[in-house]
Amino acid sequence: MTLIKSISGIRGTIGGTVGENLTPIDAVKFASAYGTWLKQQRNKTDYKVVVGRDARLSGDMIQNLVMNTLVGLGIHVIDLNLSTTPTVEIAVPMEHADGGIILTASHNPKQWNALKLLNAKGEFLDGAEGQKILEIAESDNMTFAEVDDLGKITKNDAYIDIHIDEVLELEYVNQKAIEAANFKVVVDGVNSTGGIAIPLLLERLGVEAVKLYCDPTGHFPHNPEPLKEHLGDLSNEVKKHNADFGIVVDPDVDRLAFMDENGEMFGEEYTLVACADWVLSQNPGNTVSNMSSTRALRDVTEKHGGTYEASAVGEVNVVTLMKKNNAVIGGEGNGGIIYPDSHYGRDALVGVALFLSLLAERQLSVSALRKTYTSYFMSKKKIQLTPSLDVDAILKAMEDNYSNENLTTIDGVKIDFAESWAHLRKSNTEPIIRIYTEAKSQTEADSLADKIIAEIKQIANI
């Protein structure tokens, strides 16, 4: 059980000891620090924060603690209750709010929860802002409102519908072509809020949705990370219903993966590749993903005459580089689509609509579409950290070992070989070192990852 405090928020397991887990006291303390920081940004009389959550079991408890802490600071709250991360992101500017909080631990199992923090644009805080909130939390330098100045909570259940309206109005979402295609799709909502939002979107697009685990109880029926090894039931349902494809999202609906008509994974790395292929075919331009993402995005970008660049891992880093490069689409290889025409945040609803538009236009099966892209194979492994491990020293030693190769060190160590790459970095969300590799075959990718892990273990004597 653990508590992870980082510039991107606070994440931990429910229950246990204060300061070591995400206890009520830790939730209140961090929400207080965020509210205090928020009030330091603007000198005004009324402050407003949008709050929403995924369906995990602890969500109601944590949300009430967070909202009432903000009320105690004199901040008004717009309560979206069960929602999605991208829905909260679009709600913040629509409500002219000062910020937003999403209660979700993304793909982590049910015992985890987290506070994800947004600025007034509905975008994640940058490193300096996150660091300031951590400092406020540690200082306990927080002043609460007097009784006549307490905030108020206003419920608003309309924002998933508003979000869908916004998606349908996007220029390159071809609703008529999608309706004419008569798609049938199986949706695995992992018993969280994707089970609400994705079927509603599909219904509006004229797509027949077969629901699988779409009851938002928070009892995740499988590991909620949308990876092949967790999705046997989705594969069976796609084949059983003779569906055109399957959709799976994570609990807060900012990650998106597809399954083809044969019950095989399209590849979550290729979610962004396909959506970018569609957008770039309509509006050629630049793209950005993080450096742990597939080279296939670079290939499809260059095919359409654009320029691709890689950022450090982390949504805020991708967004910063997208703005700098005027990217028309970007995101993360874990199935996160960031489409600026909508908003600067990973959004599975936008991804679904763009993917359906591509399929309707090309009139291809999902398996045939996949064959139109260069095949790269990725291995994603990890090493569990212990307090005694000096991660920085390990990464520096690996950097020295590969000093003759093409290295990037803005985020851990990335080693680019001619036909493959390896990226080693400390996770921001779990106590692990991630080792991602990519090559022209799965065997080569796995072998490269195993080689890197063996070298790390030798350096660390583990």
Coordinates of C-alpha atoms in Angstrom, one line a residue:
M1 CA 0.0 0.0 0.0
T2 CA 1.4 3.4 -0.9
L3 CA 0.9 7.1 -1.4
I4 CA 2.6 8.8 -4.4
K5 CA 2.8 12.6 -4.3
S6 CA 3.9 14.1 -7.6
I7 CA 3.6 17.3 -9.6
S8 CA 0.7 15.6 -11.5
G9 CA -1.4 15.0 -8.3
I10 CA -1.7 12.6 -5.4
R11 CA -2.4 8.9 -5.9
G12 CA -2.6 6.2 -3.4
T13 CA -4.4 3.1 -2.0
I14 CA -7.5 3.5 0.2
G15 CA -7.2 2.7 3.9
G16 CA -4.2 2.4 6.1
T17 CA -1.9 4.9 7.7
V18 CA -2.0 8.7 7.2
G19 CA 0.8 9.9 5.0
E20 CA 1.4 6.4 3.6
N21 CA -1.9 5.8 1.9
L22 CA -4.7 7.9 0.4
T23 CA -6.6 8.3 3.7
P24 CA -9.4 10.9 4.2
I25 CA -6.9 13.2 6.0
D26 CA -4.5 13.0 3.0
A27 CA -7.4 13.8 0.6
V28 CA -8.5 16.8 2.6
K29 CA -4.9 18.1 3.0
F30 CA -4.2 17.9 -0.7
A31 CA -7.6 19.4 -1.7
S32 CA -6.9 22.2 0.8
A33 CA -3.5 22.9 -0.8
Y34 CA -5.0 22.9 -4.3
G35 CA -7.8 25.3 -3.3
T36 CA -5.3 27.6 -1.5
W37 CA -3.1 27.6 -4.6
L38 CA -6.1 28.4 -6.8
K39 CA -7.0 31.4 -4.7
Q40 CA -3.5 32.7 -5.0
Q41 CA -3.8 32.8 -8.8
R42 CA -6.5 35.5 -9.0
N43 CA -7.7 38.1 -6.5
K44 CA -11.5 37.8 -6.7
T45 CA -14.5 37.2 -4.5
D46 CA -15.9 34.1 -6.1
Y47 CA -14.0 31.0 -7.0
K48 CA -15.4 28.0 -8.8
V49 CA -14.1 24.4 -9.3
V50 CA -15.6 21.6 -11.4
V51 CA -15.4 18.1 -9.7
G52 CA -16.1 14.7 -11.2
R53 CA -15.2 11.1 -10.7
D54 CA -15.0 7.7 -12.2
A55 CA -17.1 4.9 -10.7
R56 CA -14.5 3.2 -8.5
L57 CA -15.7 2.1 -5.0
S58 CA -14.0 4.9 -3.0
G59 CA -15.0 7.6 -5.4
D60 CA -18.1 8.8 -3.6
M61 CA -16.2 9.1 -0.3
I62 CA -13.2 10.9 -1.8
Q63 CA -15.4 13.2 -3.8
N64 CA -17.4 14.3 -0.9
L65 CA -14.3 14.9 1.2
V66 CA -12.7 17.0 -1.6
M67 CA -15.9 19.0 -2.4
N68 CA -16.6 19.9 1.2
T69 CA -12.9 20.9 1.7
L70 CA -13.3 23.3 -1.2
V71 CA -16.5 24.6 0.3
G72 CA -14.6 25.2 3.6
L73 CA -12.2 27.3 1.6
G74 CA -15.0 29.5 0.3
I75 CA -14.9 27.9 -3.2
H76 CA -18.1 27.0 -5.1
V77 CA -18.2 23.5 -6.6
I78 CA -19.9 22.3 -9.8
D79 CA -20.5 18.6 -9.0
L80 CA -20.6 16.4 -12.1
N81 CA -20.6 13.3 -10.0
L82 CA -20.0 10.2 -12.3
S83 CA -18.2 11.6 -15.2
T84 CA -15.1 11.2 -17.4
T85 CA -11.7 12.9 -17.2
P86 CA -12.2 14.6 -20.7
T87 CA -15.7 15.6 -19.7
V88 CA -14.5 17.5 -16.6
E89 CA -11.7 19.0 -18.8
I90 CA -14.3 20.5 -21.2
A91 CA -16.6 21.6 -18.4
V92 CA -14.0 23.8 -16.7
P93 CA -13.8 26.5 -19.4
M94 CA -17.5 26.1 -20.2
E95 CA -18.3 26.9 -16.6
H96 CA -15.8 29.8 -16.5
A97 CA -14.3 27.9 -13.5
D98 CA -10.9 28.5 -11.9
G99 CA -10.0 24.8 -12.1
G100 CA -11.1 21.2 -11.9
I101 CA -10.5 18.0 -10.0
I102 CA -11.1 14.5 -11.3
L103 CA -11.2 11.7 -8.7
T104 CA -9.7 8.7 -10.6
A105 CA -6.7 6.5 -10.5
S106 CA -7.0 5.9 -14.3
H107 CA -6.0 2.3 -15.1
N108 CA -5.0 1.3 -11.5
P109 CA -6.9 -1.4 -9.7
K110 CA -9.9 -0.8 -7.5
Q111 CA -8.0 -0.1 -4.3
W112 CA -6.4 3.0 -5.8
N113 CA -7.7 6.5 -6.2
A114 CA -6.3 9.9 -7.0
L115 CA -6.8 13.6 -7.3
K116 CA -6.1 14.8 -10.9
L117 CA -5.8 18.6 -10.9
L118 CA -6.7 21.0 -13.7
N119 CA -6.1 24.7 -14.3
A120 CA -8.7 27.3 -15.6
K121 CA -8.2 26.0 -19.2
G122 CA -9.2 22.5 -18.1
E123 CA -5.7 21.3 -18.7
F124 CA -3.3 19.5 -16.3
L125 CA -1.0 21.7 -14.2
D126 CA 2.6 22.1 -15.2
G127 CA 5.5 21.0 -13.1
A128 CA 6.0 24.3 -11.3
E129 CA 2.3 24.6 -10.4
G130 CA 2.2 21.0 -9.1
Q131 CA 5.4 21.6 -7.1
K132 CA 3.8 24.7 -5.5
I133 CA 0.8 22.7 -4.4
L134 CA 3.0 20.0 -2.8
E135 CA 4.8 22.8 -0.9
I136 CA 1.6 24.3 0.4
A137 CA 0.4 20.8 1.5
E138 CA 3.6 20.3 3.4
S139 CA 3.6 23.7 5.0
D140 CA 0.0 23.5 6.3
N141 CA -0.2 27.2 5.5
M142 CA -3.9 27.3 4.6
T143 CA -6.7 29.6 5.8
F144 CA -10.3 28.6 5.6
A145 CA -13.4 30.7 5.1
E146 CA -15.6 32.1 7.8
V147 CA -19.2 30.8 8.1
D148 CA -20.8 33.5 6.0
D149 CA -18.3 32.9 3.2
L150 CA -18.5 29.2 2.7
G151 CA -18.8 27.9 -0.8
K152 CA -21.8 26.1 -2.3
I153 CA -22.2 22.8 -4.2
T154 CA -24.2 22.9 -7.4
K155 CA -25.0 19.5 -9.2
N156 CA -24.9 19.3 -12.9
D157 CA -25.6 16.0 -14.6
A158 CA -25.7 17.3 -18.2
Y159 CA -22.0 17.4 -19.1
I160 CA -21.6 13.9 -20.6
D161 CA -24.4 14.9 -23.1
I162 CA -22.8 18.3 -23.6
H163 CA -19.5 16.6 -24.3
I164 CA -21.1 14.3 -26.9
D165 CA -22.7 17.3 -28.5
E166 CA -19.2 18.9 -28.8
V167 CA -17.7 15.7 -30.3
L168 CA -20.5 15.5 -32.9
E169 CA -19.9 19.1 -34.0
L170 CA -16.2 18.5 -34.8
E171 CA -15.4 19.3 -38.4
Y172 CA -13.9 15.9 -39.3
V173 CA -16.4 13.7 -37.5
N174 CA -18.5 12.4 -40.4
Q175 CA -21.8 11.5 -38.7
K176 CA -23.7 10.8 -41.9
A177 CA -21.1 8.4 -43.2
I178 CA -21.0 6.6 -39.9
E179 CA -24.7 6.3 -39.7
A180 CA -24.8 4.9 -43.3
A181 CA -22.2 2.2 -42.4
N182 CA -24.5 0.5 -40.0
F183 CA -21.7 -0.5 -37.6
K184 CA -22.2 -3.0 -34.7
V185 CA -19.7 -2.5 -31.9
V186 CA -19.1 -4.2 -28.5
V187 CA -18.2 -1.8 -25.7
D188 CA -16.3 -2.9 -22.6
G189 CA -16.8 -0.1 -20.1
V190 CA -15.0 -1.9 -17.3
N191 CA -18.0 -1.1 -15.0
S192 CA -17.0 2.6 -14.9
T193 CA -18.1 5.8 -16.5
G194 CA -17.1 4.7 -20.0
G195 CA -20.1 2.4 -19.8
I196 CA -22.3 5.5 -19.6
A197 CA -20.5 7.8 -22.1
I198 CA -19.4 5.5 -25.0
P199 CA -22.7 3.8 -25.6
L200 CA -24.5 7.2 -25.5
L201 CA -22.0 8.5 -28.1
L202 CA -22.5 5.4 -30.3
E203 CA -26.2 5.8 -30.1
R204 CA -26.0 9.4 -31.3
L205 CA -23.8 8.3 -34.2
G206 CA -26.3 5.6 -35.3
V207 CA -24.0 2.7 -34.2
E208 CA -25.4 -0.4 -32.6
A209 CA -23.7 -0.8 -29.3
V210 CA -23.5 -4.2 -27.5
K211 CA -22.8 -3.4 -23.9
L212 CA -20.3 -5.5 -21.9
Y213 CA -19.5 -4.4 -18.3
C214 CA -21.2 -1.0 -18.8
D215 CA -22.8 -0.9 -15.3
P216 CA -20.9 1.8 -13.4
T217 CA -20.6 -0.1 -10.1
G218 CA -16.9 0.3 -9.7
H219 CA -16.5 -3.5 -9.4
F220 CA -14.0 -3.8 -12.2
P221 CA -14.5 -7.3 -13.9
H222 CA -10.9 -7.5 -14.9
N223 CA -7.7 -5.5 -14.5
P224 CA -8.8 -2.1 -15.8
E225 CA -5.7 -1.4 -17.9
P226 CA -6.9 -2.0 -21.5
L227 CA -4.4 -4.6 -22.5
K228 CA -4.8 -7.8 -24.5
E229 CA -4.3 -10.1 -21.6
H230 CA -7.3 -8.6 -19.7
L231 CA -9.8 -8.6 -22.6
G232 CA -10.7 -12.2 -23.3
D233 CA -14.4 -11.6 -22.6
L234 CA -14.4 -8.7 -25.1
S235 CA -12.8 -10.9 -27.7
N236 CA -15.4 -13.6 -27.2
E237 CA -18.3 -11.1 -27.4
V238 CA -17.0 -9.5 -30.6
K239 CA -17.0 -12.9 -32.3
K240 CA -20.3 -14.0 -30.7
H241 CA -22.2 -11.0 -32.0
N242 CA -20.4 -10.8 -35.4
A243 CA -19.5 -7.2 -34.5
D244 CA -17.4 -4.9 -36.7
F245 CA -15.1 -4.3 -33.8
G246 CA -14.7 -3.8 -30.1
I247 CA -14.0 -0.8 -27.9
V248 CA -12.5 -0.7 -24.5
V249 CA -11.6 2.3 -22.3
D250 CA -10.0 2.7 -18.9
P251 CA -12.1 3.7 -15.9
D252 CA -11.9 7.5 -16.5
V253 CA -12.2 7.3 -20.3
D254 CA -9.0 9.0 -21.4
R255 CA -7.5 5.8 -22.9
L256 CA -8.9 3.9 -25.8
A257 CA -8.2 0.6 -27.5
F258 CA -9.9 -1.2 -30.3
M259 CA -10.3 -4.9 -31.1
D260 CA -10.8 -6.1 -34.7
E261 CA -13.7 -8.2 -36.0
N262 CA -11.7 -11.4 -35.3
G263 CA -11.3 -10.6 -31.7
E264 CA -7.7 -9.6 -32.1
M265 CA -6.2 -6.4 -30.7
F266 CA -5.8 -3.5 -33.1
G267 CA -3.0 -2.4 -30.8
E268 CA -3.5 0.5 -28.4
E269 CA -0.4 2.1 -29.9
Y270 CA -2.3 2.2 -33.2
T271 CA -5.3 4.0 -31.8
L272 CA -3.5 7.4 -32.2
V273 CA -1.9 6.3 -35.5
A274 CA -5.3 5.6 -37.1
C275 CA -7.0 8.7 -35.7
A276 CA -4.0 10.8 -36.9
D277 CA -4.2 9.2 -40.3
W278 CA -7.8 10.3 -40.6
V279 CA -7.3 13.9 -39.4
L280 CA -4.1 14.4 -41.4
S281 CA -5.8 13.1 -44.6
Q282 CA -8.3 16.0 -44.1
N283 CA -6.0 18.6 -42.5
P284 CA -2.2 17.9 -43.1
G285 CA 0.0 19.1 -40.3
N286 CA 2.3 18.2 -37.5
T287 CA 1.9 15.6 -34.7
V288 CA 3.4 14.9 -31.3
S289 CA 3.5 11.9 -29.0
N290 CA 5.6 10.9 -26.1
M291 CA 8.9 9.1 -26.6
S292 CA 7.5 5.8 -25.3
S293 CA 5.1 5.7 -28.3
T294 CA 5.4 3.9 -31.6
R295 CA 7.4 5.1 -34.6
A296 CA 4.3 4.4 -36.7
L297 CA 2.9 7.8 -35.9
R298 CA 6.1 9.4 -37.3
D299 CA 5.6 7.2 -40.5
V300 CA 1.9 8.3 -41.0
T301 CA 2.7 11.9 -40.3
E302 CA 5.5 12.0 -42.9
K303 CA 3.2 10.2 -45.4
H304 CA 0.9 13.2 -45.1
G305 CA 3.7 15.7 -45.4
G306 CA 3.9 16.7 -41.7
T307 CA 6.6 16.7 -39.1
Y308 CA 6.6 14.5 -36.0
E309 CA 8.3 15.2 -32.7
A310 CA 8.5 13.3 -29.4
S311 CA 8.0 14.8 -25.9
A312 CA 8.8 13.6 -22.4
V313 CA 6.2 11.2 -21.0
G314 CA 3.2 12.9 -19.4
E315 CA 0.2 14.5 -20.9
V316 CA 1.2 18.0 -19.9
N317 CA 4.6 17.5 -21.8
V318 CA 2.8 16.3 -24.9
V319 CA 0.4 19.3 -24.8
T320 CA 3.2 21.8 -24.3
L321 CA 5.1 20.4 -27.4
M322 CA 1.8 20.2 -29.4
K323 CA 1.2 23.9 -28.8
K324 CA 4.8 24.8 -29.7
N325 CA 4.6 22.8 -32.9
N326 CA 1.0 23.7 -33.8
A327 CA 0.3 20.0 -34.0
V328 CA -3.1 19.2 -35.5
I329 CA -3.3 16.0 -33.4
G330 CA -1.2 14.2 -30.8
G331 CA -1.3 12.1 -27.7
E332 CA 0.2 9.1 -26.1
G333 CA 0.7 5.6 -27.3
N334 CA -1.3 4.1 -24.5
G335 CA -4.5 5.0 -26.5
G336 CA -4.7 8.7 -25.5
I337 CA -6.0 11.0 -28.3
I338 CA -5.4 14.7 -27.9
Y339 CA -7.2 16.7 -30.6
P340 CA -6.9 20.5 -30.2
D341 CA -10.0 21.3 -32.2
S342 CA -11.9 19.8 -29.2
H343 CA -9.5 20.4 -26.2
Y344 CA -6.0 19.8 -25.0
G345 CA -6.7 16.5 -23.1
R346 CA -6.7 12.8 -23.9
D347 CA -10.3 11.9 -24.9
A348 CA -11.6 8.5 -25.8
L349 CA -14.9 9.9 -27.0
V350 CA -13.1 12.0 -29.6
G351 CA -11.0 9.0 -30.5
V352 CA -14.1 6.8 -31.1
A353 CA -15.7 9.4 -33.4
L354 CA -12.5 10.0 -35.4
F355 CA -11.9 6.2 -35.8
L356 CA -15.5 5.6 -36.9
S357 CA -15.1 8.4 -39.5
L358 CA -12.0 6.8 -40.9
L359 CA -13.6 3.3 -41.1
A360 CA -16.7 4.7 -42.8
E361 CA -14.7 6.7 -45.3
R362 CA -12.2 3.9 -46.2
Q363 CA -14.9 1.1 -46.1
L364 CA -12.3 -1.3 -44.7
S365 CA -12.6 -3.9 -41.9
V366 CA -10.6 -3.1 -38.8
S367 CA -8.1 -5.9 -39.5
A368 CA -7.6 -4.6 -43.1
L369 CA -7.1 -1.1 -41.8
R370 CA -4.4 -2.3 -39.4
K371 CA -2.5 -3.9 -42.3
T372 CA -2.2 -0.5 -44.0
Y373 CA 0.2 0.7 -41.3
T374 CA 3.8 -0.3 -40.7
S375 CA 4.0 -3.1 -38.2
Y376 CA 6.0 -2.4 -35.1
F377 CA 5.9 -4.5 -32.0
M378 CA 6.3 -3.2 -28.5
S379 CA 7.3 -4.8 -25.2
K380 CA 6.2 -3.0 -22.0
K381 CA 7.9 -4.3 -18.9
K382 CA 8.7 -3.0 -15.4
I383 CA 11.0 -3.5 -12.4
Q384 CA 9.5 -3.0 -8.9
L385 CA 11.4 -0.3 -6.9
T386 CA 12.5 -0.6 -3.4
P387 CA 13.6 2.3 -1.2
S388 CA 17.2 1.3 -1.4
L389 CA 17.5 1.5 -5.2
D390 CA 19.1 4.7 -6.5
V391 CA 17.2 5.1 -9.8
D392 CA 19.1 8.1 -11.0
A393 CA 22.4 6.3 -10.6
I394 CA 21.0 3.2 -12.5
L395 CA 19.8 5.4 -15.4
K396 CA 23.1 7.2 -15.5
A397 CA 25.0 3.9 -15.7
M398 CA 22.7 2.8 -18.5
E399 CA 23.4 6.1 -20.3
D400 CA 27.1 5.5 -20.0
N401 CA 26.8 1.9 -21.2
Y402 CA 25.1 3.1 -24.4
S403 CA 27.0 6.4 -25.0
N404 CA 27.8 5.4 -28.5
E405 CA 24.1 5.1 -29.5
N406 CA 21.6 7.9 -30.3
L407 CA 20.5 8.9 -26.8
T408 CA 17.7 11.2 -25.4
T409 CA 17.7 12.0 -21.7
I410 CA 14.9 14.5 -21.3
D411 CA 12.9 11.8 -19.6
G412 CA 14.9 8.8 -18.3
V413 CA 17.0 7.3 -21.0
K414 CA 15.9 6.5 -24.5
I415 CA 18.2 4.5 -26.7
D416 CA 17.4 4.7 -30.5
F417 CA 18.9 1.9 -32.5
A418 CA 18.5 1.7 -36.3
E419 CA 15.6 -0.8 -36.3
S420 CA 14.4 -0.6 -32.6
W421 CA 14.5 1.5 -29.5
A422 CA 14.4 1.2 -25.7
H423 CA 13.1 3.7 -23.2
L424 CA 13.8 3.4 -19.5
R425 CA 12.1 5.8 -17.0
K426 CA 10.9 6.0 -13.5
S427 CA 7.0 6.0 -13.4
N428 CA 5.2 9.1 -12.2
T429 CA 2.2 7.0 -11.0
E430 CA 3.7 3.7 -9.6
P431 CA 6.9 2.7 -7.7
I432 CA 8.4 1.1 -10.7
I433 CA 11.0 1.6 -13.5
R434 CA 9.2 1.2 -16.9
I435 CA 11.1 -0.4 -19.7
Y436 CA 9.5 0.1 -23.1
T437 CA 11.0 -1.3 -26.3
E438 CA 9.9 -1.4 -29.9
A439 CA 11.2 -3.5 -32.8
K440 CA 10.1 -5.1 -36.1
S441 CA 9.0 -8.3 -34.4
Q442 CA 7.6 -9.2 -31.0
T443 CA 10.5 -11.5 -30.3
E444 CA 13.0 -8.8 -31.0
A445 CA 11.2 -6.3 -28.8
D446 CA 10.9 -8.8 -25.9
S447 CA 14.5 -9.8 -26.2
L448 CA 15.7 -6.2 -26.1
A449 CA 13.5 -5.5 -23.0
D450 CA 14.9 -8.6 -21.3
K451 CA 18.5 -7.6 -22.2
I452 CA 17.9 -4.1 -20.7
I453 CA 16.3 -5.5 -17.5
A454 CA 19.2 -7.9 -17.1
E455 CA 21.7 -5.0 -17.4
I456 CA 19.7 -2.9 -14.8
K457 CA 19.6 -5.8 -12.4
Q458 CA 23.3 -6.3 -12.7
I459 CA 24.0 -2.6 -12.1
A460 CA 21.6 -2.6 -9.1
N461 CA 22.7 -6.0 -7.7
I462 CA 19.1 -7.3 -7.6

